Amino acid sequence: MKVHEYQAKELLAQYGVPIPRGRVASSAAEARQIATELAVPVVVKAQIHAGGRGKGGGIRLAATPEEAERAAGQVIGMTLVTPQTGPEGRLVRRVLVEEQTLIERELYLAVLIDSSIGRAILMGSSAGGMEIEEVAASHPEAIHRVDIDPAAGFQPYEARELAFALGLSGDQLRPAVGLIGGLYRLFVEKDCSLAEVNPLVVTKDGRVLALDAKLNFDDNAIFRHPDILALRDIEEEDPLEVRAQSEGINNYVKLDGNIGCIVNGAGLAMATMDAIKLAGGEPANFLDIGTVNDSSRVVNALAIIGSDPGVKAILINIFGGMARVDVIAQGIIEAHDRVRLPIVARLAGTNLEEGVRLLQNAQVRVERAEDLGEAARKAVAAANG
Ligand code: GDP
Ligand code: MN
Protein backbone atom coordinates (compact mmCIF):
# COMPACT_ATOMS: atom_id res chain seq x y z
CA MET A 1 0.00 0.00 0.00
CA LYS A 2 1.13 3.53 -0.76
CA VAL A 3 0.36 6.78 1.02
CA HIS A 4 0.66 10.45 0.09
CA GLU A 5 3.72 12.56 0.85
CA TYR A 6 1.86 14.57 3.51
CA GLN A 7 0.82 11.37 5.30
CA ALA A 8 4.33 9.93 5.06
CA LYS A 9 5.76 13.13 6.52
CA GLU A 10 3.35 13.00 9.49
CA LEU A 11 4.64 9.51 10.22
CA LEU A 12 8.26 10.61 9.81
CA ALA A 13 7.64 13.42 12.29
CA GLN A 14 6.28 10.91 14.82
CA TYR A 15 9.65 9.16 14.57
CA GLY A 16 11.62 12.33 15.13
CA VAL A 17 12.57 12.98 11.51
CA PRO A 18 12.60 16.75 10.87
CA ILE A 19 10.26 17.92 8.10
CA PRO A 20 9.28 21.40 6.87
CA ARG A 21 6.26 23.00 8.55
CA GLY A 22 3.11 22.71 6.47
CA ARG A 23 -0.35 21.25 5.93
CA VAL A 24 -2.47 19.67 3.24
CA ALA A 25 -5.13 21.66 1.37
CA SER A 26 -7.93 20.59 -0.95
CA SER A 27 -8.81 24.03 -2.29
CA ALA A 28 -6.96 27.16 -3.43
CA ALA A 29 -8.56 29.19 -0.62
CA GLU A 30 -7.33 26.70 1.95
CA ALA A 31 -3.82 26.84 0.44
CA ARG A 32 -3.87 30.62 0.78
CA GLN A 33 -4.97 30.32 4.42
CA ILE A 34 -2.10 27.93 5.21
CA ALA A 35 0.43 30.18 3.47
CA THR A 36 -0.90 33.14 5.48
CA GLU A 37 -0.47 31.20 8.73
CA LEU A 38 3.03 30.06 7.81
CA ALA A 39 3.88 33.70 6.98
CA VAL A 40 6.90 32.75 4.83
CA PRO A 41 7.39 31.85 1.15
CA VAL A 42 5.91 28.40 0.54
CA VAL A 43 6.08 25.49 -1.86
CA VAL A 44 2.82 24.02 -3.21
CA LYS A 45 3.16 20.29 -3.87
CA ALA A 46 0.70 18.08 -5.77
CA GLN A 47 -0.29 15.02 -3.72
CA ILE A 48 -0.50 11.91 -5.91
CA HIS A 49 0.82 8.38 -5.39
CA ALA A 50 3.64 8.89 -7.86
CA GLY A 51 6.97 10.67 -7.87
CA GLY A 52 8.68 12.84 -10.45
CA ARG A 53 6.15 15.60 -9.71
CA GLY A 54 8.81 18.28 -10.01
CA LYS A 55 9.47 17.32 -13.64
CA GLY A 56 5.74 17.27 -14.39
CA GLY A 57 5.00 20.76 -13.02
CA GLY A 58 3.43 19.56 -9.77
CA ILE A 59 5.83 21.45 -7.45
CA ARG A 60 5.42 25.26 -7.42
CA LEU A 61 7.24 27.90 -5.40
CA ALA A 62 5.09 30.77 -4.11
CA ALA A 63 6.41 33.91 -2.43
CA THR A 64 3.08 35.20 -1.09
CA PRO A 65 -0.31 33.78 0.00
CA GLU A 66 -1.79 35.13 -3.25
CA GLU A 67 0.79 33.23 -5.29
CA ALA A 68 0.12 30.11 -3.20
CA GLU A 69 -3.58 30.43 -3.93
CA ARG A 70 -2.92 30.82 -7.65
CA ALA A 71 -0.48 27.87 -7.73
CA ALA A 72 -2.89 25.64 -5.81
CA GLY A 73 -5.68 26.70 -8.16
CA GLN A 74 -3.58 25.56 -11.11
CA VAL A 75 -2.39 22.32 -9.57
CA ILE A 76 -5.61 21.08 -7.93
CA GLY A 77 -7.74 19.56 -10.65
CA MET A 78 -4.89 19.16 -13.11
CA THR A 79 -4.04 15.79 -14.58
CA LEU A 80 -0.39 15.55 -13.67
CA VAL A 81 1.81 13.53 -15.98
CA THR A 82 5.19 12.50 -14.55
CA PRO A 83 7.74 9.86 -15.54
CA GLN A 84 6.01 7.59 -12.98
CA THR A 85 2.32 8.10 -13.82
CA GLY A 86 2.25 6.80 -17.36
CA PRO A 87 0.88 8.95 -20.20
CA GLU A 88 -2.65 9.04 -18.74
CA GLY A 89 -1.42 10.97 -15.67
CA ARG A 90 -3.18 11.39 -12.31
CA LEU A 91 -5.84 13.81 -11.21
CA VAL A 92 -4.56 16.03 -8.37
CA ARG A 93 -7.09 16.45 -5.57
CA ARG A 94 -4.91 17.95 -2.84
CA VAL A 95 -1.72 19.93 -2.37
CA LEU A 96 0.75 20.09 0.48
CA VAL A 97 1.58 23.70 1.37
CA GLU A 98 4.92 23.91 3.12
CA GLU A 99 7.42 26.54 4.16
CA GLN A 100 10.03 26.95 1.43
CA THR A 101 13.42 25.49 2.20
CA LEU A 102 16.69 27.11 1.16
CA ILE A 103 18.67 24.15 -0.08
CA GLU A 104 22.43 23.78 0.25
CA ARG A 105 22.68 20.11 -0.79
CA GLU A 106 20.25 17.38 -1.89
CA LEU A 107 20.93 13.82 -0.73
CA TYR A 108 19.13 10.48 -1.03
CA LEU A 109 18.27 8.19 1.88
CA ALA A 110 16.20 5.01 1.95
CA VAL A 111 15.51 1.87 3.93
CA LEU A 112 14.43 -1.09 1.84
CA ILE A 113 14.62 -4.87 1.67
CA ASP A 114 17.34 -6.55 -0.33
CA SER A 115 15.55 -9.82 -1.03
CA SER A 116 18.74 -11.46 -2.33
CA ILE A 117 20.21 -11.36 1.19
CA GLY A 118 16.91 -11.28 3.08
CA ARG A 119 17.81 -8.15 5.01
CA ALA A 120 16.79 -4.56 5.41
CA ILE A 121 19.42 -2.20 4.07
CA LEU A 122 20.10 1.49 4.41
CA MET A 123 20.91 3.19 1.17
CA GLY A 124 22.28 6.68 0.80
CA SER A 125 23.58 8.78 -2.04
CA SER A 126 25.08 12.22 -2.33
CA ALA A 127 23.19 12.64 -5.62
CA GLY A 128 19.78 13.54 -4.16
CA GLY A 129 16.82 14.65 -6.21
CA MET A 130 17.74 12.19 -8.97
CA GLU A 131 15.95 8.87 -9.28
CA ILE A 132 18.10 6.25 -7.58
CA GLU A 133 17.95 4.01 -10.67
CA GLU A 134 19.56 6.81 -12.70
CA VAL A 135 22.27 7.29 -10.06
CA ALA A 136 22.91 3.54 -10.01
CA ALA A 137 23.39 3.59 -13.78
CA SER A 138 25.45 6.76 -14.12
CA HIS A 139 27.26 7.22 -10.75
CA PRO A 140 27.25 3.87 -8.96
CA GLU A 141 30.15 5.08 -6.79
CA ALA A 142 27.85 7.73 -5.29
CA ILE A 143 25.63 5.05 -3.69
CA HIS A 144 26.48 3.79 -0.21
CA ARG A 145 24.73 0.92 1.49
CA VAL A 146 24.69 -0.66 4.91
CA ASP A 147 23.21 -4.14 5.41
CA ILE A 148 21.41 -4.42 8.73
CA ASP A 149 21.92 -7.65 10.65
CA PRO A 150 18.42 -8.67 11.76
CA ALA A 151 19.74 -10.42 14.87
CA ALA A 152 21.93 -7.57 16.10
CA GLY A 153 19.49 -4.92 14.84
CA PHE A 154 20.34 -1.46 13.67
CA GLN A 155 23.43 0.07 15.32
CA PRO A 156 24.08 3.81 15.62
CA TYR A 157 27.61 3.40 14.22
CA GLU A 158 26.02 2.17 10.98
CA ALA A 159 24.12 5.44 10.69
CA ARG A 160 27.34 7.36 11.48
CA GLU A 161 29.19 5.56 8.70
CA LEU A 162 26.44 6.34 6.23
CA ALA A 163 26.20 9.97 7.35
CA PHE A 164 29.98 10.39 6.90
CA ALA A 165 29.79 8.82 3.46
CA LEU A 166 27.16 11.41 2.53
CA GLY A 167 29.45 14.22 3.68
CA LEU A 168 27.49 14.98 6.83
CA SER A 169 29.82 15.87 9.68
CA GLY A 170 30.36 18.35 12.50
CA ASP A 171 27.08 19.80 13.77
CA GLN A 172 25.08 17.82 11.20
CA LEU A 173 26.30 14.42 12.31
CA ARG A 174 24.24 13.97 15.45
CA PRO A 175 20.90 15.06 13.91
CA ALA A 176 21.64 12.96 10.81
CA VAL A 177 22.23 9.86 12.92
CA GLY A 178 18.98 10.51 14.81
CA LEU A 179 17.13 10.97 11.53
CA ILE A 180 18.50 7.76 9.98
CA GLY A 181 17.65 5.83 13.16
CA GLY A 182 14.11 7.26 13.15
CA LEU A 183 13.56 6.30 9.54
CA TYR A 184 14.80 2.77 10.25
CA ARG A 185 12.54 2.37 13.31
CA LEU A 186 9.55 3.58 11.30
CA PHE A 187 10.40 1.09 8.53
CA VAL A 188 10.49 -1.83 10.96
CA GLU A 189 7.65 -0.91 13.32
CA LYS A 190 5.17 -0.08 10.54
CA ASP A 191 6.16 -3.02 8.29
CA CYS A 192 7.24 -0.86 5.38
CA SER A 193 8.55 -2.31 2.16
CA LEU A 194 10.19 1.02 1.30
CA ALA A 195 10.93 4.19 3.26
CA GLU A 196 12.54 6.73 0.95
CA VAL A 197 13.55 10.34 1.49
CA ASN A 198 14.51 11.96 -1.81
CA PRO A 199 15.75 14.55 -1.40
CA LEU A 200 17.08 14.62 2.13
CA VAL A 201 18.42 18.16 2.25
CA VAL A 202 21.04 20.15 4.06
CA THR A 203 19.59 23.67 4.38
CA LYS A 204 21.53 26.91 3.91
CA ASP A 205 21.42 27.31 7.70
CA GLY A 206 22.87 23.84 8.27
CA ARG A 207 19.82 21.79 9.24
CA VAL A 208 19.15 18.32 7.83
CA LEU A 209 15.55 17.57 6.91
CA ALA A 210 13.28 15.37 4.80
CA LEU A 211 12.04 17.49 1.89
CA ASP A 212 10.16 14.60 0.26
CA ALA A 213 8.96 11.26 1.66
CA LYS A 214 7.70 8.03 0.14
CA LEU A 215 6.47 5.12 2.24
CA ASN A 216 5.24 1.81 0.87
CA PHE A 217 3.76 -0.77 3.21
CA ASP A 218 3.77 -4.56 3.04
CA ASP A 219 0.17 -5.53 2.21
CA ASN A 220 0.62 -8.84 3.99
CA ALA A 221 1.27 -7.06 7.28
CA ILE A 222 -1.22 -4.23 6.92
CA PHE A 223 -3.75 -6.03 9.13
CA ARG A 224 -1.45 -5.25 12.06
CA HIS A 225 -1.63 -1.53 11.36
CA PRO A 226 -5.17 -0.12 11.35
CA ASP A 227 -3.64 3.37 11.65
CA ILE A 228 -1.84 2.86 8.33
CA LEU A 229 -4.83 1.25 6.63
CA ALA A 230 -6.84 4.35 7.56
CA LEU A 231 -4.50 6.36 5.31
CA ARG A 232 -5.48 4.38 2.23
CA ASP A 233 -6.67 6.50 -0.71
CA ILE A 234 -8.67 4.23 -3.00
CA GLU A 235 -8.94 6.99 -5.62
CA GLU A 236 -5.21 6.57 -6.25
CA GLU A 237 -5.53 2.85 -6.90
CA ASP A 238 -6.40 1.05 -10.12
CA PRO A 239 -10.21 0.60 -10.23
CA LEU A 240 -9.95 -2.97 -11.51
CA GLU A 241 -7.54 -3.90 -8.70
CA VAL A 242 -9.87 -2.33 -6.12
CA ARG A 243 -12.80 -4.29 -7.58
CA ALA A 244 -10.78 -7.53 -7.60
CA GLN A 245 -9.90 -7.12 -3.91
CA SER A 246 -13.50 -6.42 -2.97
CA GLU A 247 -14.46 -9.70 -4.67
CA GLY A 248 -11.87 -11.71 -2.77
CA ILE A 249 -9.36 -11.82 -5.63
CA ASN A 250 -6.32 -10.52 -3.82
CA ASN A 251 -3.58 -11.30 -6.26
CA TYR A 252 -4.66 -9.35 -9.33
CA VAL A 253 -2.21 -6.79 -10.70
CA LYS A 254 -3.24 -4.82 -13.77
CA LEU A 255 -0.65 -4.50 -16.55
CA ASP A 256 -0.65 -2.89 -19.99
CA GLY A 257 -0.78 -5.86 -22.38
CA ASN A 258 -3.70 -7.46 -24.22
CA ILE A 259 -3.71 -11.06 -22.97
CA GLY A 260 -5.63 -11.59 -19.75
CA CYS A 261 -4.27 -14.38 -17.53
CA ILE A 262 -6.02 -16.65 -15.06
CA VAL A 263 -3.58 -18.98 -13.37
CA ASN A 264 -3.44 -20.91 -10.12
CA GLY A 265 -0.22 -20.40 -8.22
CA ALA A 266 2.00 -17.32 -8.17
CA GLY A 267 5.00 -19.14 -9.65
CA LEU A 268 2.92 -20.61 -12.47
CA ALA A 269 1.41 -17.16 -13.07
CA MET A 270 4.91 -15.69 -13.45
CA ALA A 271 5.89 -18.52 -15.79
CA THR A 272 2.72 -17.92 -17.81
CA MET A 273 3.59 -14.25 -18.23
CA ASP A 274 7.09 -15.24 -19.36
CA ALA A 275 5.64 -17.72 -21.86
CA ILE A 276 3.36 -15.02 -23.30
CA LYS A 277 6.34 -12.69 -23.71
CA LEU A 278 8.35 -15.48 -25.31
CA ALA A 279 5.54 -16.02 -27.80
CA GLY A 280 5.68 -12.33 -28.71
CA GLY A 281 2.70 -11.15 -26.63
CA GLU A 282 2.09 -8.91 -23.63
CA PRO A 283 0.19 -9.98 -20.50
CA ALA A 284 -2.67 -7.70 -19.41
CA ASN A 285 -2.42 -8.74 -15.80
CA PHE A 286 -0.88 -10.94 -13.18
CA LEU A 287 -3.40 -13.15 -11.40
CA ASP A 288 -2.94 -16.00 -8.99
CA ILE A 289 -6.49 -17.22 -8.54
CA GLY A 290 -5.41 -19.51 -5.71
CA THR A 291 -6.95 -22.82 -4.73
CA VAL A 292 -10.38 -22.61 -6.30
CA ASN A 293 -13.14 -24.73 -4.84
CA ASP A 294 -15.96 -22.42 -5.80
CA SER A 295 -16.72 -21.50 -9.41
CA SER A 296 -17.77 -17.94 -8.53
CA ARG A 297 -14.12 -16.93 -8.09
CA VAL A 298 -13.50 -17.95 -11.71
CA VAL A 299 -16.61 -16.08 -12.83
CA ASN A 300 -15.49 -12.93 -10.99
CA ALA A 301 -11.96 -13.17 -12.37
CA LEU A 302 -13.25 -13.59 -15.92
CA ALA A 303 -15.61 -10.63 -15.47
CA ILE A 304 -12.82 -8.38 -14.16
CA ILE A 305 -10.39 -9.34 -16.90
CA GLY A 306 -13.14 -9.12 -19.51
CA SER A 307 -13.96 -5.56 -18.45
CA ASP A 308 -10.38 -4.37 -19.07
CA PRO A 309 -10.78 -2.70 -22.48
CA GLY A 310 -7.19 -3.57 -23.40
CA VAL A 311 -7.79 -7.33 -23.21
CA LYS A 312 -8.17 -9.11 -26.57
CA ALA A 313 -7.80 -12.75 -25.47
CA ILE A 314 -7.78 -14.71 -22.23
CA LEU A 315 -5.31 -17.43 -21.31
CA ILE A 316 -6.36 -19.82 -18.56
CA ASN A 317 -3.53 -21.95 -17.22
CA ILE A 318 -4.55 -24.36 -14.48
CA PHE A 319 -2.45 -27.08 -12.95
CA GLY A 320 -5.05 -28.73 -10.77
CA GLY A 321 -3.80 -30.02 -7.43
CA MET A 322 -5.93 -28.77 -4.59
CA ALA A 323 -7.74 -26.70 -7.22
CA ARG A 324 -10.08 -28.86 -9.30
CA VAL A 325 -10.30 -28.57 -13.08
CA ASP A 326 -14.05 -29.32 -13.03
CA VAL A 327 -14.69 -26.33 -10.74
CA ILE A 328 -12.66 -24.11 -13.08
CA ALA A 329 -14.60 -25.48 -16.07
CA GLN A 330 -17.89 -24.78 -14.30
CA GLY A 331 -16.77 -21.16 -13.77
CA ILE A 332 -15.79 -20.78 -17.43
CA ILE A 333 -19.21 -22.08 -18.47
CA GLU A 334 -21.06 -19.72 -16.10
CA ALA A 335 -19.09 -16.66 -17.23
CA HIS A 336 -18.89 -17.61 -20.86
CA ASP A 337 -21.89 -15.75 -22.24
CA ARG A 338 -20.79 -12.49 -20.65
CA VAL A 339 -17.15 -12.60 -21.69
CA ARG A 340 -17.08 -12.22 -25.45
CA LEU A 341 -13.38 -12.81 -25.93
CA PRO A 342 -11.38 -15.76 -27.28
CA ILE A 343 -10.38 -18.07 -24.43
CA VAL A 344 -7.40 -20.43 -24.60
CA ALA A 345 -7.17 -22.98 -21.80
CA ARG A 346 -4.38 -25.24 -20.75
CA LEU A 347 -5.89 -27.56 -18.16
CA ALA A 348 -4.14 -30.34 -16.27
CA GLY A 349 -4.44 -32.26 -13.03
CA THR A 350 -7.24 -33.10 -10.62
CA ASN A 351 -10.60 -33.94 -12.26
CA LEU A 352 -9.31 -33.06 -15.73
CA GLU A 353 -11.60 -35.58 -17.47
CA GLU A 354 -14.68 -34.27 -15.69
CA GLY A 355 -13.72 -30.67 -16.52
CA VAL A 356 -13.21 -31.44 -20.20
CA ARG A 357 -16.51 -33.32 -20.36
CA LEU A 358 -18.34 -30.31 -18.83
CA LEU A 359 -16.79 -27.94 -21.34
CA GLN A 360 -17.66 -30.21 -24.25
CA ASN A 361 -21.26 -30.72 -23.11
CA ALA A 362 -21.75 -26.99 -22.67
CA GLN A 363 -20.31 -26.37 -26.13
CA VAL A 364 -18.40 -23.29 -25.02
CA ARG A 365 -15.84 -21.77 -27.36
CA VAL A 366 -12.65 -22.61 -25.49
CA GLU A 367 -9.54 -23.46 -27.43
CA ARG A 368 -7.58 -26.15 -25.60
CA ALA A 369 -3.79 -26.39 -25.49
CA GLU A 370 -1.72 -29.33 -24.28
CA ASP A 371 1.16 -27.38 -22.79
CA LEU A 372 2.05 -23.87 -21.74
CA GLY A 373 4.08 -22.99 -24.85
CA GLU A 374 1.22 -23.98 -27.12
CA ALA A 375 -1.27 -22.11 -24.94
CA ALA A 376 0.81 -18.94 -25.10
CA ARG A 377 1.21 -19.14 -28.88
CA LYS A 378 -2.52 -19.70 -29.37
CA ALA A 379 -3.40 -16.82 -27.02
CA VAL A 380 -1.03 -14.46 -28.85
CA ALA A 381 -2.53 -15.50 -32.20
CA ALA A 382 -6.06 -15.01 -30.85
CA ALA A 383 -5.21 -11.57 -29.46
CA ASN A 384 -3.66 -10.49 -32.76
CA GLY A 385 -6.35 -12.04 -34.90
P1 GDP B 1 9.18 14.69 -6.69
O1 GDP B 1 9.63 15.38 -7.94
O2 GDP B 1 7.83 14.10 -6.83
O3 GDP B 1 10.18 13.69 -6.20
O4 GDP B 1 9.01 15.85 -5.57
P2 GDP B 1 10.06 16.45 -4.50
O5 GDP B 1 9.32 16.75 -3.27
O6 GDP B 1 11.24 15.56 -4.36
O7 GDP B 1 10.49 17.82 -5.18
C1 GDP B 1 11.23 17.85 -6.38
C2 GDP B 1 12.29 18.92 -6.32
O8 GDP B 1 11.71 20.18 -6.08
C3 GDP B 1 13.29 18.73 -5.18
O9 GDP B 1 14.33 17.85 -5.52
C4 GDP B 1 13.78 20.14 -4.98
O10 GDP B 1 14.85 20.42 -5.85
C5 GDP B 1 12.58 21.00 -5.36
N1 GDP B 1 11.94 21.50 -4.13
C6 GDP B 1 10.97 20.90 -3.41
N2 GDP B 1 10.67 21.63 -2.31
C7 GDP B 1 11.48 22.72 -2.34
C8 GDP B 1 11.69 23.86 -1.50
O11 GDP B 1 11.07 24.03 -0.44
N3 GDP B 1 12.64 24.76 -1.89
C9 GDP B 1 13.34 24.63 -3.03
N4 GDP B 1 14.25 25.54 -3.34
N5 GDP B 1 13.20 23.57 -3.84
C10 GDP B 1 12.28 22.64 -3.51
MN1 MN C 1 11.29 13.40 -4.54
GROMACS .gro file of N, CA, C and O in nm, residues 29 48 67 72 102 234 261 287 294 296 302-303 311 316 367:
model
   60
   29ALA      N    1  -0.833   2.829  -0.176
   29ALA     CA    2  -0.856   2.919  -0.062
   29ALA      C    3  -0.787   2.864   0.063
   29ALA      O    4  -0.726   2.938   0.140
   48ILE      N    5  -0.005   1.310  -0.517
   48ILE     CA    6  -0.050   1.191  -0.591
   48ILE      C    7   0.042   1.077  -0.550
   48ILE      O    8   0.151   1.101  -0.497
   67GLU      N    9   0.013   3.415  -0.434
   67GLU     CA   10   0.079   3.323  -0.529
   67GLU      C   11   0.048   3.177  -0.494
   67GLU      O   12   0.030   3.094  -0.583
   72ALA      N   13  -0.200   2.674  -0.621
   72ALA     CA   14  -0.289   2.564  -0.581
   72ALA      C   15  -0.406   2.553  -0.677
   72ALA      O   16  -0.449   2.443  -0.712
  102LEU      N   17   1.553   2.666   0.193
  102LEU     CA   18   1.669   2.711   0.116
  102LEU      C   19   1.770   2.597   0.118
  102LEU      O   20   1.823   2.560   0.223
  234ILE      N   21  -0.825   0.515  -0.193
  234ILE     CA   22  -0.867   0.423  -0.300
  234ILE      C   23  -0.869   0.492  -0.436
  234ILE      O   24  -0.851   0.430  -0.540
  261CYS      N   25  -0.477  -1.309  -1.803
  261CYS     CA   26  -0.427  -1.438  -1.753
  261CYS      C   27  -0.502  -1.480  -1.628
  261CYS      O   28  -0.518  -1.401  -1.535
  287LEU      N   29  -0.234  -1.267  -1.230
  287LEU     CA   30  -0.340  -1.315  -1.140
  287LEU      C   31  -0.310  -1.456  -1.093
  287LEU      O   32  -0.299  -1.548  -1.173
  294ASP      N   33  -1.467  -2.309  -0.567
  294ASP     CA   34  -1.596  -2.242  -0.580
  294ASP      C   35  -1.590  -2.168  -0.714
  294ASP      O   36  -1.502  -2.086  -0.736
  296SER      N   37  -1.751  -1.938  -0.844
  296SER     CA   38  -1.777  -1.794  -0.853
  296SER      C   39  -1.648  -1.713  -0.860
  296SER      O   40  -1.644  -1.605  -0.917
  302LEU      N   41  -1.299  -1.377  -1.449
  302LEU     CA   42  -1.325  -1.359  -1.592
  302LEU      C   43  -1.396  -1.226  -1.619
  302LEU      O   44  -1.368  -1.157  -1.716
  303ALA      N   45  -1.488  -1.189  -1.529
  303ALA     CA   46  -1.561  -1.063  -1.547
  303ALA      C   47  -1.466  -0.944  -1.534
  303ALA      O   48  -1.473  -0.849  -1.612
  311VAL      N   49  -0.793  -0.588  -2.306
  311VAL     CA   50  -0.779  -0.733  -2.321
  311VAL      C   51  -0.843  -0.782  -2.451
  311VAL      O   52  -0.958  -0.751  -2.479
  316ILE      N   53  -0.613  -1.917  -1.985
  316ILE     CA   54  -0.636  -1.982  -1.856
  316ILE      C   55  -0.537  -2.097  -1.845
  316ILE      O   56  -0.532  -2.184  -1.931
  367GLU      N   57  -1.056  -2.276  -2.667
  367GLU     CA   58  -0.954  -2.346  -2.743
  367GLU      C   59  -0.858  -2.412  -2.644
  367GLU      O   60  -0.802  -2.345  -2.556
   0.00000   0.00000   0.00000
